[in-house]
Amino acid sequence: MTPVEALEVAALGVGAGVVAGVFGVGGGIIFEPTLTLILGLTQLEAEATSLLAIIPVAILGSWRQTRTGEVRWRAAIIMGLASVLTALIGALVADAVSEDVLRIGFAILLVATAANMTLRARRAG
C-alpha cells in the first residue's frame, strides 16, 4: 500500500467513524463504495474488508451507546446470533456469484434502504 493509499484508507476510517457514531451505520454504506470506487478493490474484496474493519467501530459505538442506555440487549443478542449462521451462508453465496451480481445487488440494497427511510421520515413528519 502506498502512502497516498494509506491516507485514503485512514480518511475512509475517519468518515466511517463519524457516520457510524452519528447514524449507527458505516461499514457497508461508507466502506464498500469507497473501497471499490476510490481504491479499486473488487466488490468481494470490499465486502470482506468492510466486515473486518467495522468490528472496532461496532464495539466502540456499542460501548458508548450502552453507557447512555440506548442498547436493547435482547434484540441485539437475537440479531447477533441469527446473523452468525446467515453471514456464513452469505459469504458462500458472495464467493459463488459474479462481481457484477454483487455490485448490482449492493446498489439495489442501498436504493431500497434510502427509499424506505425517506418514506418513513415523510410519514413521521
Short mmCIF file of N, CA and C in Angstrom, two decimals:
data_model
loop_
_atom_site.label_atom_id
_atom_site.label_comp_id
_atom_site.label_asym_id
_atom_site.label_seq_id
_atom_site.Cartn_x
_atom_site.Cartn_y
_atom_site.Cartn_z
N MET A 1 0.85 -1.17 0.00
CA MET A 1 0.00 0.00 0.00
C MET A 1 0.90 1.24 0.00
N THR A 2 0.61 2.14 -0.89
CA THR A 2 1.39 3.38 -0.97
C THR A 2 0.99 4.34 0.14
N PRO A 3 1.82 5.34 0.43
CA PRO A 3 1.43 6.33 1.45
C PRO A 3 0.13 7.06 1.11
N VAL A 4 -0.09 7.34 -0.15
CA VAL A 4 -1.34 8.00 -0.56
C VAL A 4 -2.53 7.10 -0.29
N GLU A 5 -2.40 5.82 -0.64
CA GLU A 5 -3.49 4.87 -0.36
C GLU A 5 -3.73 4.74 1.14
N ALA A 6 -2.66 4.74 1.92
CA ALA A 6 -2.81 4.66 3.37
C ALA A 6 -3.57 5.87 3.91
N LEU A 7 -3.29 7.05 3.38
CA LEU A 7 -4.02 8.25 3.79
C LEU A 7 -5.48 8.17 3.37
N GLU A 8 -5.74 7.65 2.18
CA GLU A 8 -7.12 7.48 1.72
C GLU A 8 -7.87 6.52 2.63
N VAL A 9 -7.22 5.44 2.99
CA VAL A 9 -7.85 4.45 3.87
C VAL A 9 -8.10 5.06 5.25
N ALA A 10 -7.14 5.83 5.76
CA ALA A 10 -7.33 6.49 7.05
C ALA A 10 -8.49 7.49 6.99
N ALA A 11 -8.57 8.25 5.90
CA ALA A 11 -9.68 9.20 5.74
C ALA A 11 -11.01 8.46 5.67
N LEU A 12 -11.02 7.32 5.00
CA LEU A 12 -12.22 6.49 4.95
C LEU A 12 -12.62 6.05 6.35
N GLY A 13 -11.64 5.66 7.15
CA GLY A 13 -11.92 5.25 8.52
C GLY A 13 -12.50 6.39 9.35
N VAL A 14 -11.95 7.59 9.17
CA VAL A 14 -12.47 8.76 9.88
C VAL A 14 -13.91 9.03 9.47
N GLY A 15 -14.17 9.04 8.17
CA GLY A 15 -15.52 9.29 7.67
C GLY A 15 -16.50 8.25 8.16
N ALA A 16 -16.10 6.99 8.10
CA ALA A 16 -16.99 5.92 8.56
C ALA A 16 -17.23 6.01 10.06
N GLY A 17 -16.20 6.40 10.81
CA GLY A 17 -16.37 6.54 12.25
C GLY A 17 -17.37 7.63 12.60
N VAL A 18 -17.29 8.76 11.91
CA VAL A 18 -18.22 9.84 12.16
C VAL A 18 -19.64 9.41 11.80
N VAL A 19 -19.80 8.81 10.62
CA VAL A 19 -21.14 8.38 10.19
C VAL A 19 -21.68 7.29 11.11
N ALA A 20 -20.83 6.38 11.53
CA ALA A 20 -21.27 5.32 12.44
C ALA A 20 -21.70 5.91 13.78
N GLY A 21 -20.94 6.87 14.28
CA GLY A 21 -21.28 7.48 15.55
C GLY A 21 -22.57 8.28 15.50
N VAL A 22 -22.80 8.96 14.39
CA VAL A 22 -23.98 9.81 14.28
C VAL A 22 -25.23 9.01 13.90
N PHE A 23 -25.09 8.11 12.92
CA PHE A 23 -26.25 7.41 12.38
C PHE A 23 -26.32 5.92 12.71
N GLY A 24 -25.28 5.37 13.30
CA GLY A 24 -25.29 3.94 13.63
C GLY A 24 -24.99 3.05 12.44
N VAL A 25 -24.44 3.62 11.39
CA VAL A 25 -24.06 2.85 10.20
C VAL A 25 -22.66 3.25 9.79
N GLY A 26 -22.12 2.59 8.81
CA GLY A 26 -20.79 2.99 8.36
C GLY A 26 -20.13 1.95 7.48
N GLY A 27 -20.16 0.70 7.92
CA GLY A 27 -19.45 -0.34 7.19
C GLY A 27 -19.82 -0.40 5.73
N GLY A 28 -20.97 -0.95 5.45
CA GLY A 28 -21.38 -1.13 4.06
C GLY A 28 -21.68 0.16 3.33
N ILE A 29 -22.28 1.09 4.01
CA ILE A 29 -22.73 2.32 3.35
C ILE A 29 -21.55 3.21 2.98
N ILE A 30 -20.54 3.26 3.81
CA ILE A 30 -19.39 4.12 3.55
C ILE A 30 -18.21 3.33 3.00
N PHE A 31 -17.84 2.25 3.67
CA PHE A 31 -16.65 1.50 3.30
C PHE A 31 -16.71 0.92 1.89
N GLU A 32 -17.76 0.19 1.59
CA GLU A 32 -17.77 -0.55 0.33
C GLU A 32 -17.74 0.33 -0.91
N PRO A 33 -18.59 1.34 -1.01
CA PRO A 33 -18.48 2.19 -2.21
C PRO A 33 -17.11 2.86 -2.34
N THR A 34 -16.56 3.32 -1.23
CA THR A 34 -15.26 3.99 -1.27
C THR A 34 -14.15 3.01 -1.64
N LEU A 35 -14.19 1.84 -1.06
CA LEU A 35 -13.16 0.84 -1.36
C LEU A 35 -13.18 0.43 -2.83
N THR A 36 -14.37 0.35 -3.41
CA THR A 36 -14.46 -0.05 -4.82
C THR A 36 -14.19 1.11 -5.76
N LEU A 37 -14.78 2.27 -5.48
CA LEU A 37 -14.68 3.39 -6.41
C LEU A 37 -13.36 4.15 -6.32
N ILE A 38 -12.84 4.32 -5.12
CA ILE A 38 -11.61 5.12 -4.96
C ILE A 38 -10.36 4.24 -4.91
N LEU A 39 -10.43 3.14 -4.16
CA LEU A 39 -9.24 2.30 -4.02
C LEU A 39 -9.16 1.18 -5.04
N GLY A 40 -10.25 0.96 -5.78
CA GLY A 40 -10.22 -0.02 -6.86
C GLY A 40 -10.31 -1.48 -6.42
N LEU A 41 -10.79 -1.74 -5.20
CA LEU A 41 -10.97 -3.12 -4.78
C LEU A 41 -12.15 -3.72 -5.53
N THR A 42 -12.15 -5.02 -5.66
CA THR A 42 -13.31 -5.69 -6.23
C THR A 42 -14.44 -5.62 -5.20
N GLN A 43 -15.65 -5.89 -5.64
CA GLN A 43 -16.79 -5.86 -4.71
C GLN A 43 -16.58 -6.86 -3.58
N LEU A 44 -16.11 -8.05 -3.91
CA LEU A 44 -15.91 -9.08 -2.89
C LEU A 44 -14.80 -8.66 -1.91
N GLU A 45 -13.71 -8.08 -2.42
CA GLU A 45 -12.65 -7.60 -1.53
C GLU A 45 -13.18 -6.49 -0.62
N ALA A 46 -13.99 -5.60 -1.18
CA ALA A 46 -14.55 -4.50 -0.38
C ALA A 46 -15.48 -5.04 0.70
N GLU A 47 -16.29 -6.03 0.37
CA GLU A 47 -17.19 -6.62 1.37
C GLU A 47 -16.41 -7.26 2.49
N ALA A 48 -15.41 -8.04 2.14
CA ALA A 48 -14.60 -8.73 3.15
C ALA A 48 -13.84 -7.74 4.02
N THR A 49 -13.26 -6.73 3.40
CA THR A 49 -12.51 -5.71 4.15
C THR A 49 -13.45 -4.93 5.06
N SER A 50 -14.63 -4.59 4.56
CA SER A 50 -15.60 -3.84 5.33
C SER A 50 -16.05 -4.62 6.57
N LEU A 51 -16.29 -5.90 6.40
CA LEU A 51 -16.72 -6.72 7.53
C LEU A 51 -15.70 -6.74 8.65
N LEU A 52 -14.43 -6.83 8.30
CA LEU A 52 -13.39 -6.85 9.32
C LEU A 52 -13.17 -5.46 9.92
N ALA A 53 -13.19 -4.44 9.07
CA ALA A 53 -12.91 -3.08 9.54
C ALA A 53 -14.00 -2.53 10.45
N ILE A 54 -15.21 -3.02 10.32
CA ILE A 54 -16.30 -2.47 11.11
C ILE A 54 -16.30 -2.99 12.55
N ILE A 55 -15.56 -4.04 12.84
CA ILE A 55 -15.55 -4.62 14.18
C ILE A 55 -15.18 -3.59 15.26
N PRO A 56 -14.04 -2.89 15.13
CA PRO A 56 -13.74 -1.92 16.19
C PRO A 56 -14.74 -0.78 16.27
N VAL A 57 -15.28 -0.36 15.14
CA VAL A 57 -16.29 0.71 15.12
C VAL A 57 -17.53 0.24 15.87
N ALA A 58 -17.97 -0.97 15.60
CA ALA A 58 -19.16 -1.52 16.25
C ALA A 58 -18.95 -1.68 17.75
N ILE A 59 -17.78 -2.15 18.14
CA ILE A 59 -17.50 -2.34 19.57
C ILE A 59 -17.51 -1.00 20.30
N LEU A 60 -16.80 -0.03 19.77
CA LEU A 60 -16.72 1.26 20.45
C LEU A 60 -18.08 1.98 20.45
N GLY A 61 -18.76 1.96 19.30
CA GLY A 61 -20.08 2.59 19.24
C GLY A 61 -21.07 1.94 20.18
N SER A 62 -21.05 0.62 20.24
CA SER A 62 -21.96 -0.10 21.14
C SER A 62 -21.63 0.20 22.60
N TRP A 63 -20.35 0.25 22.92
CA TRP A 63 -19.95 0.57 24.29
C TRP A 63 -20.46 1.95 24.68
N ARG A 64 -20.30 2.91 23.79
CA ARG A 64 -20.75 4.28 24.08
C ARG A 64 -22.26 4.34 24.24
N GLN A 65 -22.99 3.69 23.35
CA GLN A 65 -24.45 3.71 23.43
C GLN A 65 -24.96 2.92 24.64
N THR A 66 -24.23 1.91 25.06
CA THR A 66 -24.60 1.16 26.26
C THR A 66 -24.52 2.07 27.48
N ARG A 67 -23.54 2.92 27.52
CA ARG A 67 -23.38 3.85 28.65
C ARG A 67 -24.55 4.82 28.76
N THR A 68 -25.21 5.11 27.63
CA THR A 68 -26.36 6.03 27.68
C THR A 68 -27.68 5.27 27.78
N GLY A 69 -27.62 3.93 27.83
CA GLY A 69 -28.83 3.13 27.99
C GLY A 69 -29.64 2.91 26.73
N GLU A 70 -29.04 3.11 25.57
CA GLU A 70 -29.78 3.02 24.32
C GLU A 70 -29.79 1.63 23.68
N VAL A 71 -28.98 0.71 24.17
CA VAL A 71 -28.90 -0.62 23.55
C VAL A 71 -30.02 -1.51 24.06
N ARG A 72 -30.73 -2.12 23.15
CA ARG A 72 -31.75 -3.11 23.50
C ARG A 72 -31.08 -4.48 23.43
N TRP A 73 -30.61 -4.93 24.56
CA TRP A 73 -29.76 -6.11 24.62
C TRP A 73 -30.41 -7.36 24.05
N ARG A 74 -31.65 -7.61 24.39
CA ARG A 74 -32.31 -8.82 23.91
C ARG A 74 -32.36 -8.84 22.38
N ALA A 75 -32.77 -7.73 21.78
CA ALA A 75 -32.82 -7.65 20.31
C ALA A 75 -31.43 -7.79 19.72
N ALA A 76 -30.43 -7.15 20.34
CA ALA A 76 -29.06 -7.23 19.83
C ALA A 76 -28.51 -8.65 19.86
N ILE A 77 -28.78 -9.35 20.94
CA ILE A 77 -28.29 -10.74 21.08
C ILE A 77 -28.99 -11.64 20.07
N ILE A 78 -30.30 -11.51 19.93
CA ILE A 78 -31.04 -12.34 18.96
C ILE A 78 -30.55 -12.07 17.54
N MET A 79 -30.42 -10.78 17.18
CA MET A 79 -29.92 -10.45 15.83
C MET A 79 -28.51 -10.97 15.62
N GLY A 80 -27.66 -10.79 16.64
CA GLY A 80 -26.28 -11.25 16.52
C GLY A 80 -26.18 -12.75 16.30
N LEU A 81 -26.93 -13.50 17.09
CA LEU A 81 -26.90 -14.95 16.95
C LEU A 81 -27.48 -15.40 15.60
N ALA A 82 -28.57 -14.77 15.20
CA ALA A 82 -29.18 -15.14 13.92
C ALA A 82 -28.27 -14.79 12.75
N SER A 83 -27.51 -13.72 12.88
CA SER A 83 -26.69 -13.29 11.75
C SER A 83 -25.41 -14.10 11.59
N VAL A 84 -24.98 -14.80 12.63
CA VAL A 84 -23.74 -15.57 12.53
C VAL A 84 -23.84 -16.63 11.44
N LEU A 85 -24.85 -17.47 11.51
CA LEU A 85 -25.00 -18.53 10.51
C LEU A 85 -25.30 -17.95 9.13
N THR A 86 -26.17 -16.98 9.09
CA THR A 86 -26.55 -16.42 7.79
C THR A 86 -25.41 -15.63 7.16
N ALA A 87 -24.52 -15.06 7.97
CA ALA A 87 -23.34 -14.39 7.41
C ALA A 87 -22.43 -15.41 6.72
N LEU A 88 -22.30 -16.57 7.31
CA LEU A 88 -21.50 -17.63 6.68
C LEU A 88 -22.13 -18.07 5.35
N ILE A 89 -23.43 -18.22 5.36
CA ILE A 89 -24.14 -18.59 4.12
C ILE A 89 -23.99 -17.48 3.09
N GLY A 90 -24.15 -16.23 3.52
CA GLY A 90 -23.99 -15.10 2.61
C GLY A 90 -22.60 -15.03 2.01
N ALA A 91 -21.57 -15.32 2.81
CA ALA A 91 -20.20 -15.31 2.31
C ALA A 91 -20.00 -16.39 1.25
N LEU A 92 -20.61 -17.54 1.45
CA LEU A 92 -20.53 -18.61 0.45
C LEU A 92 -21.21 -18.18 -0.85
N VAL A 93 -22.36 -17.54 -0.74
CA VAL A 93 -23.06 -17.04 -1.92
C VAL A 93 -22.22 -15.98 -2.62
N ALA A 94 -21.66 -15.05 -1.85
CA ALA A 94 -20.84 -13.99 -2.43
C ALA A 94 -19.65 -14.56 -3.19
N ASP A 95 -19.07 -15.64 -2.68
CA ASP A 95 -17.95 -16.28 -3.38
C ASP A 95 -18.39 -16.97 -4.67
N ALA A 96 -19.66 -17.35 -4.73
CA ALA A 96 -20.15 -18.14 -5.86
C ALA A 96 -20.69 -17.30 -7.02
N VAL A 97 -21.08 -16.04 -6.76
CA VAL A 97 -21.67 -15.22 -7.82
C VAL A 97 -20.65 -14.25 -8.39
N SER A 98 -20.98 -13.65 -9.51
CA SER A 98 -20.05 -12.74 -10.18
C SER A 98 -19.99 -11.40 -9.46
N GLU A 99 -18.91 -10.67 -9.74
CA GLU A 99 -18.74 -9.32 -9.19
C GLU A 99 -19.89 -8.41 -9.61
N ASP A 100 -20.35 -8.56 -10.84
CA ASP A 100 -21.46 -7.73 -11.33
C ASP A 100 -22.73 -7.97 -10.52
N VAL A 101 -23.01 -9.21 -10.23
CA VAL A 101 -24.20 -9.54 -9.43
C VAL A 101 -24.08 -8.92 -8.04
N LEU A 102 -22.90 -9.04 -7.43
CA LEU A 102 -22.69 -8.45 -6.11
C LEU A 102 -22.86 -6.93 -6.15
N ARG A 103 -22.27 -6.30 -7.14
CA ARG A 103 -22.34 -4.84 -7.25
C ARG A 103 -23.78 -4.37 -7.45
N ILE A 104 -24.50 -5.02 -8.34
CA ILE A 104 -25.90 -4.65 -8.60
C ILE A 104 -26.76 -4.91 -7.37
N GLY A 105 -26.55 -6.04 -6.73
CA GLY A 105 -27.31 -6.36 -5.52
C GLY A 105 -27.06 -5.34 -4.42
N PHE A 106 -25.82 -4.92 -4.27
CA PHE A 106 -25.49 -3.93 -3.25
C PHE A 106 -26.14 -2.59 -3.58
N ALA A 107 -26.11 -2.20 -4.84
CA ALA A 107 -26.74 -0.94 -5.27
C ALA A 107 -28.25 -0.98 -5.01
N ILE A 108 -28.88 -2.10 -5.31
CA ILE A 108 -30.33 -2.24 -5.06
C ILE A 108 -30.61 -2.11 -3.58
N LEU A 109 -29.78 -2.74 -2.75
CA LEU A 109 -29.96 -2.66 -1.30
C LEU A 109 -29.85 -1.21 -0.82
N LEU A 110 -28.87 -0.46 -1.31
CA LEU A 110 -28.72 0.93 -0.90
C LEU A 110 -29.91 1.78 -1.33
N VAL A 111 -30.36 1.60 -2.56
CA VAL A 111 -31.50 2.38 -3.06
C VAL A 111 -32.77 2.02 -2.29
N ALA A 112 -33.00 0.74 -2.05
CA ALA A 112 -34.19 0.32 -1.32
C ALA A 112 -34.17 0.85 0.11
N THR A 113 -33.01 0.82 0.74
CA THR A 113 -32.89 1.35 2.10
C THR A 113 -33.15 2.85 2.13
N ALA A 114 -32.57 3.57 1.18
CA ALA A 114 -32.79 5.02 1.12
C ALA A 114 -34.26 5.34 0.89
N ALA A 115 -34.91 4.62 -0.01
CA ALA A 115 -36.33 4.85 -0.29
C ALA A 115 -37.17 4.57 0.95
N ASN A 116 -36.90 3.49 1.62
CA ASN A 116 -37.65 3.13 2.83
C ASN A 116 -37.49 4.19 3.91
N MET A 117 -36.26 4.63 4.12
CA MET A 117 -36.01 5.64 5.15
C MET A 117 -36.67 6.97 4.80
N THR A 118 -36.66 7.32 3.53
CA THR A 118 -37.30 8.56 3.09
C THR A 118 -38.80 8.51 3.31
N LEU A 119 -39.42 7.40 2.92
CA LEU A 119 -40.87 7.26 3.14
C LEU A 119 -41.24 7.30 4.61
N ARG A 120 -40.46 6.63 5.43
CA ARG A 120 -40.74 6.63 6.88
C ARG A 120 -40.58 8.02 7.47
N ALA A 121 -39.57 8.75 7.03
CA ALA A 121 -39.36 10.11 7.54
C ALA A 121 -40.49 11.04 7.12
N ARG A 122 -40.97 10.87 5.90
CA ARG A 122 -42.07 11.72 5.41
C ARG A 122 -43.36 11.43 6.17
N ARG A 123 -43.61 10.15 6.48
CA ARG A 123 -44.82 9.79 7.24
C ARG A 123 -44.74 10.33 8.67
N ALA A 124 -43.55 10.28 9.25
CA ALA A 124 -43.38 10.73 10.63
C ALA A 124 -43.46 12.25 10.73
N GLY A 125 -43.07 12.96 9.65
CA GLY A 125 -43.03 14.43 9.68
C GLY A 125 -44.34 15.01 9.41
#
